[in-house]
């Protein structure tokens, strides 16, 4: 049931304030500044014992996994990374007993992710799931997990499930952090920020008409860059992925820091860049890169915070509300969903069922 929306993707984007409420409901413990994740089936002692975190997923779930890895490193200071499950399962991965493996999947049926889970279990690793569909193959195969409670997602391009994955990682990072060096006060700081997310998402969605105008401009280009650095890089990757999936435009994600080491040669009037420029310790570096792109005639659209001062640079901006720096990627991703949606709408493509793609790839 489309409930009055023109597409499922539009509906699912708009549902995000409520779907985020659902993943956090009953899971925030204000007294101890921690997340309560009983479904993980891990004792505090077990949580404390992990020396590493490895996140596995495919497509957008893999990119959100990268967002999650950064959150876990920042809040829990545990070395963490994300890898495409489709690669992991084929490369005879080293499975370590003191690594926490996290499988991320909306459907819970993606065959590459399911195989990665089996490989981890076969070799004695500990794997938990961050899954939307209750009782799905991956959810059942994992030894515990956190359900996303995003509700059914119909559009092939994932939106509300991804946002809940990112929020789920914030909760896991909190749980891992609070059995280590994260203080009760810092835990509470994150809890307060998590609680504010639904209202902030709503505020971003209110800017849809402006974002739709930006989408018309970027849809005119044959090819574009999405750039970000550190926390912003997986945001750029997911933004480019969404753009490719439904607008069939070549969209390439790059670390902003790497532009000068090669791809800057491609920049001219025909190649616009969507730049993720949060207000944080890297703002000045990001602005310097924007300046370099502009100096070569490239157009820039910035996804940024209100207090970032672009000075003389004439850059159209999508302003996102500020949260705690560790959680910024959750909100920075939302306007990129709307940008891809409206670009595809302008170009007249089938938004909910893009060509050549399935909602979940369940066969080899
Ligand atoms: C891909 C879909 O095949 O699977 C992507 O096209 C999706 O949109 C990916 O992100 C992973 O799916 P799931 O269900 O495992 O999250």
GROMACS .gro file of C-alpha atoms and ligand atoms in nm, residues 58-61 104-108 110 156 165 245 358-361, ligand 1:
model
   33
   58UNK     CA    1   2.671  -0.624   0.060
   59UNK     CA    2   2.592  -0.311  -0.138
   60UNK     CA    3   2.449  -0.036   0.077
   61UNK     CA    4   2.466  -0.257   0.386
  104UNK     CA    5   2.438  -0.658   0.828
  105UNK     CA    6   2.138  -0.719   0.604
  106UNK     CA    7   1.795  -0.572   0.543
  107UNK     CA    8   1.643  -0.888   0.396
  108UNK     CA    9   1.846  -1.138   0.595
  110UNK     CA   10   2.149  -1.211   0.077
  156UNK     CA   11   1.492  -0.190  -0.421
  165UNK     CA   12   2.144   0.003   1.048
  245UNK     CA   13   2.115   0.244  -0.871
  358UNK     CA   14   1.679  -0.735  -0.730
  359UNK     CA   15   1.579  -0.631  -0.377
  360UNK     CA   16   1.792  -0.911  -0.243
  361UNK     CA   17   2.026  -1.142  -0.429
  365LIG     C1   18   2.176  -0.571  -0.323
  365LIG     C2   19   2.068  -0.466  -0.335
  365LIG     O1   20   2.162  -0.671  -0.415
  365LIG     O2   21   2.175  -0.621  -0.190
  365LIG     C3   22   2.113  -0.352  -0.242
  365LIG     O3   23   2.058  -0.418  -0.467
  365LIG     C4   24   2.125  -0.403  -0.101
  365LIG     O4   25   2.018  -0.246  -0.246
  365LIG     C5   26   2.215  -0.527  -0.095
  365LIG     O5   27   2.182  -0.302  -0.021
  365LIG     C6   28   2.213  -0.595   0.040
  365LIG     O6   29   2.083  -0.640   0.071
  365LIG     P1   30   2.047  -0.682   0.217
  365LIG     O7   31   1.906  -0.733   0.212
  365LIG     O8   32   2.144  -0.792   0.255
  365LIG     O9   33   2.064  -0.563   0.304
   0.00000   0.00000   0.00000
